[in-house]
Amino acid sequence: MHENRQLFPLGKAYGKAFCNRVEETEQLVGNIKSCKHTLLIAPRRYGKSSLAEKAVEKAEFPSVKINFHLATTEQETAQLILDGVIKLVGIAVGRVEKLTASIKKYVSNLEPLFSLGNDVASLKLIPKKEVNLSVVIAEALLLVEKLLREKNKRAVIFFDEFQEIDRISKHAGIEGAIRTAAQEMQCLSLIFSGSIRSLLLSLFDDENRPLYKLCRKIKIDRISMSDYEKHIQKIAVDTWGSKLTEETFSKIMDLSNQHPYYVNYLCDSIWQICKQLPKPEDIERAWKKVVAEEWSDVLHELAELPLGQRRLLKYIANHEVKSLQSQETSSSLAMATSSISTAVNVLVEKDYLEQDPSGNYLVINPLLLAVLKGAED
Ligand SMILES: Nc1ncnc2c1ncn2[C@@H]1O[C@H](COP(=O)(O)OP(=O)(O)O)[C@@H](O)[C@H]1O
Ligand SMILES: [Mg+2]
């Protein structure tokens, strides 16, 4: 195994594995420092979490991350927020035993419970009986803000996989609570991140919903070819003593479709199998390995899609599609043009498809594309 494989993580990219995103990082650090809340938008596995963690680290503000993937009910969501808040108070404000008076002053719907462990006190915030969960959430978030303000300190909360809120909270209570607290904040800044654009955007872009116009938005695209070139060639030189040829490098970009997750997956496979400077055919070989490894997972994912969407994806993967509304497309798919356009919209919303600058639809995930191209009828 080559140690440089560590530079192509499948999880979050840290340190030397983090390629570029200079502008986005600067923008996010600026938002954090000026206490603007931010909404990070990108398809799954484009690097939202990596970017948020990088920026928080760079801003040098204390922070906590609250990941809503772990929540299935409003109750659990409130508990995650309470846990995050307590943790952040400890990191950003100071030892809780010295804050008893302030905490008591700032909460009325939560009962603060201090317990003395070995030599550190710990805090629990217990919602009073019959108190609405959204009141609990707003009060908890505002507690951090008020403590920070009192001590003249700053902090960040990173809400990851925030789109889950839309599934969990059916009555906009949690969104409303977050808005109530967020609009008061001068010391605490929030980062909202998640996938499924349509869900996130419906949370933040719908004027009838509580979180409307609360955030600056940062849209994350793929990392550019030239940034990847610097990043990957440096690692190639370090590994094999020379750069990859232009053709070899392009092969990596093509096969992975410059998708940050698959660039890393493919490079990991290349660095795993190549003892010497790879040639284009080695890149093909490494990609085949990735495809073989993921094939059954992808088939499984495809099988979960409704038939019409699946058929359409396959068609787009195998044809240069100029217009999906043409009679030709409609008859070769045996689908009415209206069903085609519904299916396209759903697939775009779910981040399966994107449109290139000339309006052609493309499959985002290169592995899905590989499977769709090779799939039997
Ligand atoms: N700036 C970056 N440079 C290199 N690889 C990155 C970068 N950002 C993300 N990645 C890679 O992309 C994949 C997805 O990253 P992650 O931050 O988990 O994305 P998201 O939160 O959008 O799902 C991981 O394999 C990660 O290592
Ligand atoms: Mg993430």
Short mmCIF file of C-alpha atoms and ligand atoms in Angstrom, two decimals:
data_model
loop_
_atom_site.label_atom_id
_atom_site.label_comp_id
_atom_site.label_asym_id
_atom_site.label_seq_id
_atom_site.Cartn_x
_atom_site.Cartn_y
_atom_site.Cartn_z
CA MET A 1 0.00 0.00 0.00
CA HIS A 2 1.29 3.46 -0.82
CA GLU A 3 1.08 5.97 2.00
CA ASN A 4 -0.11 8.62 -0.43
CA ARG A 5 -3.41 6.76 -0.66
CA GLN A 6 -4.26 8.73 2.48
CA LEU A 7 -4.42 11.82 0.29
CA PHE A 8 -7.51 10.44 -1.47
CA PRO A 9 -10.01 9.95 1.35
CA LEU A 10 -13.52 8.63 0.76
CA GLY A 11 -14.63 10.52 3.84
CA LYS A 12 -14.01 14.18 4.56
CA ALA A 13 -10.93 15.77 3.03
CA TYR A 14 -8.58 17.34 5.57
CA GLY A 15 -5.13 18.91 5.41
CA LYS A 16 -3.09 17.90 2.38
CA ALA A 17 -6.01 15.94 0.92
CA PHE A 18 -8.00 19.14 0.60
CA CYS A 19 -7.74 20.52 -2.92
CA ASN A 20 -8.31 24.19 -3.68
CA ARG A 21 -11.77 25.65 -2.81
CA VAL A 22 -9.83 28.81 -1.98
CA GLU A 23 -12.58 31.20 -2.95
CA GLU A 24 -15.36 29.23 -1.31
CA THR A 25 -13.30 28.88 1.87
CA GLU A 26 -12.62 32.60 1.95
CA GLN A 27 -16.26 33.39 1.39
CA LEU A 28 -17.36 31.08 4.17
CA VAL A 29 -14.71 32.32 6.59
CA GLY A 30 -15.88 35.86 5.81
CA ASN A 31 -19.48 34.94 6.52
CA ILE A 32 -18.52 33.30 9.80
CA LYS A 33 -16.41 36.25 10.93
CA SER A 34 -19.06 38.78 10.06
CA CYS A 35 -21.70 36.63 11.72
CA LYS A 36 -23.73 35.90 8.60
CA HIS A 37 -25.50 32.59 8.45
CA THR A 38 -24.66 30.44 5.42
CA LEU A 39 -26.43 27.87 3.32
CA LEU A 40 -24.06 25.49 1.52
CA ILE A 41 -25.59 23.93 -1.54
CA ALA A 42 -24.25 21.08 -3.66
CA PRO A 43 -25.15 17.56 -4.68
CA ARG A 44 -24.20 14.70 -2.41
CA ARG A 45 -20.47 14.13 -1.98
CA TYR A 46 -19.26 17.32 -3.61
CA GLY A 47 -17.43 18.46 -0.51
CA LYS A 48 -19.85 20.49 1.62
CA SER A 49 -18.83 18.97 4.93
CA SER A 50 -15.14 19.15 4.07
CA LEU A 51 -15.46 22.81 3.14
CA ALA A 52 -17.45 23.73 6.23
CA GLU A 53 -14.95 22.08 8.54
CA LYS A 54 -12.03 23.68 6.75
CA ALA A 55 -13.58 27.15 7.03
CA VAL A 56 -14.50 26.75 10.67
CA GLU A 57 -10.96 25.66 11.42
CA LYS A 58 -9.56 28.59 9.47
CA ALA A 59 -11.81 31.11 11.17
CA GLU A 60 -10.47 29.74 14.46
CA PHE A 61 -13.83 29.95 16.13
CA PRO A 62 -15.05 27.28 18.49
CA SER A 63 -17.76 25.19 16.89
CA VAL A 64 -20.01 22.18 17.09
CA LYS A 65 -21.52 20.11 14.36
CA ILE A 66 -25.06 18.84 14.64
CA ASN A 67 -25.84 16.16 12.08
CA PHE A 68 -29.55 15.70 11.47
CA HIS A 69 -29.08 12.36 9.78
CA LEU A 70 -29.21 10.90 13.25
CA ALA A 71 -32.62 12.34 14.02
CA THR A 72 -35.88 10.65 13.14
CA THR A 73 -38.35 12.58 15.29
CA GLU A 74 -38.83 16.15 16.46
CA GLN A 75 -38.00 14.95 19.97
CA GLU A 76 -34.63 13.57 18.86
CA THR A 77 -33.93 16.73 16.87
CA ALA A 78 -34.49 18.86 19.95
CA GLN A 79 -32.22 16.56 21.96
CA LEU A 80 -29.45 16.78 19.35
CA ILE A 81 -29.65 20.55 19.47
CA LEU A 82 -29.61 20.58 23.27
CA ASP A 83 -26.57 18.29 23.32
CA GLY A 84 -24.82 20.48 20.74
CA VAL A 85 -25.60 23.61 22.68
CA ILE A 86 -24.23 22.22 25.94
CA LYS A 87 -21.10 21.06 24.20
CA LEU A 88 -20.59 24.44 22.57
CA VAL A 89 -21.08 26.32 25.82
CA GLY A 90 -18.31 24.18 27.31
CA ILE A 91 -15.96 24.78 24.39
CA ALA A 92 -16.73 28.38 23.59
CA VAL A 93 -17.82 30.07 26.80
CA GLY A 94 -16.23 28.34 29.71
CA ARG A 95 -16.72 25.93 32.55
CA VAL A 96 -20.37 25.54 33.35
CA GLU A 97 -19.96 25.77 37.11
CA LYS A 98 -18.91 29.37 36.64
CA LEU A 99 -21.89 30.09 34.47
CA THR A 100 -24.69 28.89 36.73
CA ALA A 101 -26.06 32.31 37.46
CA SER A 102 -26.06 33.42 33.83
CA ILE A 103 -27.57 30.21 32.59
CA LYS A 104 -30.37 30.45 35.12
CA LYS A 105 -30.99 33.99 34.05
CA TYR A 106 -31.27 33.11 30.36
CA VAL A 107 -33.57 30.10 30.45
CA SER A 108 -37.14 29.85 31.57
CA ASN A 109 -38.53 26.85 29.71
CA LEU A 110 -35.49 24.71 30.38
CA GLU A 111 -34.40 23.48 33.78
CA PRO A 112 -30.60 23.65 34.07
CA LEU A 113 -29.20 20.74 36.08
CA PHE A 114 -25.62 20.92 37.20
CA SER A 115 -23.89 17.84 38.44
CA LEU A 116 -20.40 17.57 39.80
CA GLY A 117 -18.29 14.76 38.37
CA ASN A 118 -14.67 14.07 39.39
CA ASP A 119 -13.56 17.62 39.09
CA VAL A 120 -15.62 18.96 36.22
CA ALA A 121 -19.21 19.97 36.46
CA SER A 122 -21.60 18.97 33.74
CA LEU A 123 -24.77 20.59 32.64
CA LYS A 124 -28.06 19.17 31.51
CA LEU A 125 -30.91 21.20 30.16
CA ILE A 126 -34.21 19.53 30.87
CA PRO A 127 -37.29 20.87 29.11
CA LYS A 128 -40.02 21.73 31.60
CA LYS A 129 -43.20 19.70 31.34
CA GLU A 130 -45.69 20.66 28.66
CA VAL A 131 -43.20 22.91 26.91
CA ASN A 132 -43.36 22.95 23.16
CA LEU A 133 -40.24 21.56 21.41
CA SER A 134 -39.82 24.62 19.26
CA VAL A 135 -39.68 26.78 22.39
CA VAL A 136 -36.99 24.48 23.75
CA ILE A 137 -34.93 24.75 20.57
CA ALA A 138 -35.17 28.52 20.33
CA GLU A 139 -34.31 28.96 23.97
CA ALA A 140 -31.33 26.62 23.78
CA LEU A 141 -29.87 28.39 20.75
CA LEU A 142 -30.45 31.80 22.28
CA LEU A 143 -28.79 30.65 25.48
CA VAL A 144 -25.52 30.16 23.61
CA GLU A 145 -25.89 33.52 21.90
CA LYS A 146 -26.51 35.33 25.17
CA LEU A 147 -23.63 33.64 26.97
CA LEU A 148 -21.30 34.45 24.09
CA ARG A 149 -22.44 38.04 24.11
CA GLU A 150 -21.95 38.32 27.84
CA LYS A 151 -18.37 37.04 27.55
CA ASN A 152 -17.69 38.84 24.30
CA LYS A 153 -16.93 35.63 22.44
CA ARG A 154 -17.85 34.09 19.09
CA ALA A 155 -18.79 30.61 17.90
CA VAL A 156 -20.23 28.58 15.04
CA ILE A 157 -22.86 25.87 14.81
CA PHE A 158 -22.73 23.66 11.73
CA PHE A 159 -26.07 22.02 10.94
CA ASP A 160 -25.24 19.16 8.58
CA GLU A 161 -27.74 17.13 6.53
CA PHE A 162 -30.24 19.84 7.31
CA GLN A 163 -32.66 18.68 4.60
CA GLU A 164 -33.76 15.99 7.06
CA ILE A 165 -35.60 18.71 8.97
CA ASP A 166 -38.10 18.86 6.18
CA ARG A 167 -38.95 15.20 6.64
CA ILE A 168 -38.95 15.27 10.41
CA SER A 169 -40.74 18.48 11.12
CA LYS A 170 -44.13 18.62 9.54
CA HIS A 171 -45.46 21.80 11.08
CA ALA A 172 -42.55 24.14 10.49
CA GLY A 173 -42.07 24.33 14.27
CA ILE A 174 -38.38 23.59 14.23
CA GLU A 175 -37.71 25.90 11.29
CA GLY A 176 -39.60 28.65 13.05
CA ALA A 177 -37.64 28.10 16.25
CA ILE A 178 -34.34 28.25 14.42
CA ARG A 179 -35.38 31.41 12.64
CA THR A 180 -36.49 33.06 15.88
CA ALA A 181 -33.10 32.43 17.40
CA ALA A 182 -31.03 33.00 14.25
CA GLN A 183 -32.29 36.48 13.59
CA GLU A 184 -31.11 37.59 17.03
CA MET A 185 -27.59 36.33 16.60
CA GLN A 186 -24.59 38.64 16.70
CA CYS A 187 -22.01 36.28 18.13
CA LEU A 188 -23.11 32.89 16.95
CA SER A 189 -23.12 32.11 13.25
CA LEU A 190 -24.87 29.17 11.67
CA ILE A 191 -23.89 27.05 8.69
CA PHE A 192 -26.64 24.98 7.10
CA SER A 193 -25.57 22.24 4.77
CA GLY A 194 -27.24 19.36 3.10
CA SER A 195 -28.01 17.60 -0.10
CA ILE A 196 -31.18 17.31 -2.11
CA ARG A 197 -31.24 20.85 -3.39
CA SER A 198 -34.95 21.00 -3.88
CA LEU A 199 -35.59 20.21 -0.25
CA LEU A 200 -33.04 22.67 1.03
CA LEU A 201 -34.16 25.36 -1.33
CA SER A 202 -37.76 24.84 -0.39
CA LEU A 203 -36.74 25.39 3.23
CA PHE A 204 -34.86 28.60 2.50
CA ASP A 205 -36.30 30.05 -0.70
CA ASP A 206 -39.99 29.82 -0.06
CA GLU A 207 -41.28 33.11 1.26
CA ASN A 208 -43.97 31.32 3.21
CA ARG A 209 -41.50 29.36 5.26
CA PRO A 210 -39.69 30.55 8.38
CA LEU A 211 -36.12 30.29 7.13
CA TYR A 212 -36.71 32.48 4.08
CA LYS A 213 -33.90 34.98 3.42
CA LEU A 214 -31.94 34.06 6.49
CA CYS A 215 -28.67 33.06 4.85
CA ARG A 216 -25.98 33.89 2.37
CA LYS A 217 -25.76 31.03 -0.10
CA ILE A 218 -22.61 29.35 -1.29
CA LYS A 219 -22.99 26.98 -4.18
CA ILE A 220 -20.27 24.39 -4.51
CA ASP A 221 -19.36 23.09 -7.95
CA ARG A 222 -16.92 20.46 -9.02
CA ILE A 223 -13.26 21.31 -8.46
CA SER A 224 -11.77 22.67 -11.68
CA MET A 225 -9.53 20.60 -13.91
CA SER A 226 -6.57 22.95 -13.40
CA ASP A 227 -6.88 22.80 -9.62
CA TYR A 228 -7.04 19.03 -9.74
CA GLU A 229 -4.05 19.00 -12.05
CA LYS A 230 -1.88 20.84 -9.53
CA HIS A 231 -3.14 18.68 -6.69
CA ILE A 232 -2.84 15.27 -8.34
CA GLN A 233 0.40 15.92 -10.24
CA LYS A 234 2.11 16.96 -7.03
CA ILE A 235 1.14 13.67 -5.45
CA ALA A 236 2.22 11.79 -8.61
CA VAL A 237 5.66 13.39 -8.51
CA ASP A 238 5.94 12.55 -4.85
CA THR A 239 4.95 8.95 -5.51
CA TRP A 240 6.60 8.01 -8.82
CA GLY A 241 9.12 10.79 -9.31
CA SER A 242 7.39 12.31 -12.32
CA LYS A 243 4.13 13.76 -13.57
CA LEU A 244 1.37 11.82 -15.27
CA THR A 245 1.14 12.52 -19.00
CA GLU A 246 -1.58 14.88 -20.12
CA GLU A 247 -3.46 11.91 -21.57
CA THR A 248 -3.28 9.92 -18.35
CA PHE A 249 -4.42 12.87 -16.27
CA SER A 250 -7.33 13.58 -18.63
CA LYS A 251 -8.40 9.97 -18.34
CA ILE A 252 -8.77 10.42 -14.57
CA MET A 253 -10.88 13.53 -15.06
CA ASP A 254 -13.03 11.88 -17.74
CA LEU A 255 -13.78 8.65 -15.98
CA SER A 256 -14.51 10.26 -12.64
CA ASN A 257 -16.49 13.04 -14.31
CA GLN A 258 -14.53 15.37 -11.96
CA HIS A 259 -16.89 14.32 -9.22
CA PRO A 260 -14.87 14.91 -6.00
CA TYR A 261 -15.84 11.61 -4.41
CA TYR A 262 -15.10 9.55 -7.51
CA VAL A 263 -11.86 11.40 -8.26
CA ASN A 264 -10.68 10.24 -4.86
CA TYR A 265 -12.08 6.74 -5.27
CA LEU A 266 -10.40 6.35 -8.66
CA CYS A 267 -7.09 7.83 -7.50
CA ASP A 268 -7.12 5.58 -4.46
CA SER A 269 -7.52 2.62 -6.78
CA ILE A 270 -4.72 3.89 -9.06
CA TRP A 271 -2.36 4.47 -6.17
CA GLN A 272 -3.22 1.05 -4.86
CA ILE A 273 -2.43 -0.92 -8.01
CA CYS A 274 0.35 1.06 -9.70
CA LYS A 275 3.90 0.47 -8.62
CA GLN A 276 5.17 2.63 -11.48
CA LEU A 277 4.00 5.77 -13.21
CA PRO A 278 0.51 4.90 -14.49
CA LYS A 279 -0.42 4.95 -18.17
CA PRO A 280 -3.89 5.56 -19.57
CA GLU A 281 -4.62 1.83 -19.63
CA ASP A 282 -3.77 1.61 -15.93
CA ILE A 283 -6.36 4.29 -15.23
CA GLU A 284 -8.92 2.19 -17.13
CA ARG A 285 -7.92 -0.83 -15.11
CA ALA A 286 -8.22 1.07 -11.81
CA TRP A 287 -11.63 2.43 -12.81
CA LYS A 288 -12.85 -1.08 -13.72
CA LYS A 289 -11.94 -2.15 -10.23
CA VAL A 290 -14.01 0.69 -8.76
CA VAL A 291 -16.95 -0.12 -11.01
CA ALA A 292 -16.79 -3.81 -10.14
CA GLU A 293 -16.69 -3.00 -6.45
CA GLU A 294 -19.70 -0.72 -6.62
CA TRP A 295 -21.72 -2.44 -9.34
CA SER A 296 -24.22 -4.22 -7.13
CA ASP A 297 -24.78 -1.17 -4.91
CA VAL A 298 -25.53 0.92 -7.97
CA LEU A 299 -27.92 -1.68 -9.36
CA HIS A 300 -29.64 -1.71 -6.02
CA GLU A 301 -29.99 2.06 -6.05
CA LEU A 302 -31.34 1.96 -9.61
CA ALA A 303 -33.84 -0.72 -8.69
CA GLU A 304 -35.37 1.65 -6.15
CA LEU A 305 -36.21 4.22 -8.81
CA PRO A 306 -39.59 4.14 -10.55
CA LEU A 307 -39.45 2.45 -13.93
CA GLY A 308 -39.97 5.61 -15.98
CA GLN A 309 -37.11 7.42 -14.24
CA ARG A 310 -34.85 4.43 -14.66
CA ARG A 311 -35.63 4.12 -18.33
CA LEU A 312 -35.02 7.79 -18.88
CA LEU A 313 -31.67 7.72 -17.06
CA LYS A 314 -30.57 4.84 -19.20
CA TYR A 315 -31.63 6.63 -22.35
CA ILE A 316 -29.75 9.80 -21.37
CA ALA A 317 -26.66 7.78 -20.46
CA ASN A 318 -26.58 6.16 -23.89
CA HIS A 319 -27.67 8.96 -26.21
CA GLU A 320 -26.64 12.45 -27.06
CA VAL A 321 -29.90 14.02 -25.97
CA LYS A 322 -30.66 17.34 -27.59
CA SER A 323 -34.32 17.51 -26.80
CA LEU A 324 -36.24 15.31 -24.42
CA GLN A 325 -39.46 16.72 -25.77
CA SER A 326 -39.00 15.34 -29.28
CA GLN A 327 -41.34 12.80 -30.83
CA GLU A 328 -38.36 10.57 -31.43
CA THR A 329 -37.37 10.45 -27.76
CA SER A 330 -40.95 9.97 -26.72
CA SER A 331 -41.49 7.00 -29.01
CA SER A 332 -38.18 5.33 -28.34
CA LEU A 333 -38.88 5.52 -24.59
CA ALA A 334 -42.53 4.63 -25.04
CA MET A 335 -43.34 7.48 -22.66
CA ALA A 336 -45.58 10.49 -23.19
CA THR A 337 -43.69 13.78 -23.38
CA SER A 338 -45.47 14.95 -20.23
CA SER A 339 -44.27 11.89 -18.26
CA ILE A 340 -40.78 12.47 -19.61
CA SER A 341 -40.71 16.02 -18.37
CA THR A 342 -42.04 15.01 -14.94
CA ALA A 343 -39.37 12.30 -14.68
CA VAL A 344 -36.62 14.72 -15.74
CA ASN A 345 -37.65 17.23 -13.12
CA VAL A 346 -37.61 14.62 -10.39
CA LEU A 347 -34.21 13.33 -11.50
CA VAL A 348 -32.76 16.84 -11.54
CA GLU A 349 -34.18 17.53 -8.08
CA LYS A 350 -32.72 14.34 -6.75
CA ASP A 351 -29.29 15.24 -8.16
CA TYR A 352 -29.21 12.39 -10.65
CA LEU A 353 -29.13 14.72 -13.64
CA GLU A 354 -27.68 18.10 -14.40
CA GLN A 355 -27.76 20.30 -17.48
CA ASP A 356 -24.55 21.34 -19.19
CA PRO A 357 -24.16 24.93 -20.42
CA SER A 358 -25.70 24.03 -23.78
CA GLY A 359 -28.74 22.53 -22.11
CA ASN A 360 -27.96 18.84 -22.56
CA TYR A 361 -28.86 16.56 -19.69
CA LEU A 362 -26.00 14.61 -18.13
CA VAL A 363 -25.82 11.89 -15.48
CA ILE A 364 -23.91 13.37 -12.51
CA ASN A 365 -22.63 10.20 -10.91
CA PRO A 366 -19.93 8.61 -13.13
CA LEU A 367 -20.44 5.19 -11.63
CA LEU A 368 -24.12 5.24 -12.32
CA LEU A 369 -23.24 6.29 -15.84
CA ALA A 370 -20.86 3.35 -16.19
CA VAL A 371 -23.50 0.93 -14.97
CA LEU A 372 -26.22 2.44 -17.16
CA LYS A 373 -24.00 2.16 -20.20
CA GLY A 374 -23.13 -1.42 -19.50
CA ALA A 375 -26.51 -2.53 -18.22
CA GLU A 376 -28.49 -5.18 -20.03
CA ASP A 377 -32.03 -4.44 -20.96
N1 LIG B 1 -11.58 20.19 -1.40
C1 LIG B 1 -11.50 18.87 -1.62
N2 LIG B 1 -10.40 18.32 -2.16
C2 LIG B 1 -10.31 17.00 -2.41
N3 LIG B 1 -11.30 16.12 -2.14
C3 LIG B 1 -12.43 16.61 -1.60
C4 LIG B 1 -12.60 17.99 -1.32
N4 LIG B 1 -13.84 18.17 -0.78
C5 LIG B 1 -14.41 16.95 -0.74
N5 LIG B 1 -13.57 16.01 -1.22
C6 LIG B 1 -13.87 14.57 -1.32
O1 LIG B 1 -15.19 14.43 -1.83
C7 LIG B 1 -15.92 13.44 -1.12
C8 LIG B 1 -17.14 14.03 -0.45
O2 LIG B 1 -16.77 14.97 0.56
P1 LIG B 1 -17.77 15.49 1.70
O3 LIG B 1 -17.13 16.69 2.30
O4 LIG B 1 -18.15 14.37 2.59
O5 LIG B 1 -19.01 15.93 0.78
P2 LIG B 1 -20.54 16.24 1.15
O6 LIG B 1 -20.59 16.75 2.55
O7 LIG B 1 -20.92 17.27 0.13
O8 LIG B 1 -21.30 14.98 0.94
C9 LIG B 1 -14.91 12.82 -0.16
O9 LIG B 1 -14.31 11.72 -0.78
C10 LIG B 1 -13.90 13.92 0.05
O10 LIG B 1 -12.66 13.42 0.44
MG MG B 2 -21.57 15.85 4.18
#
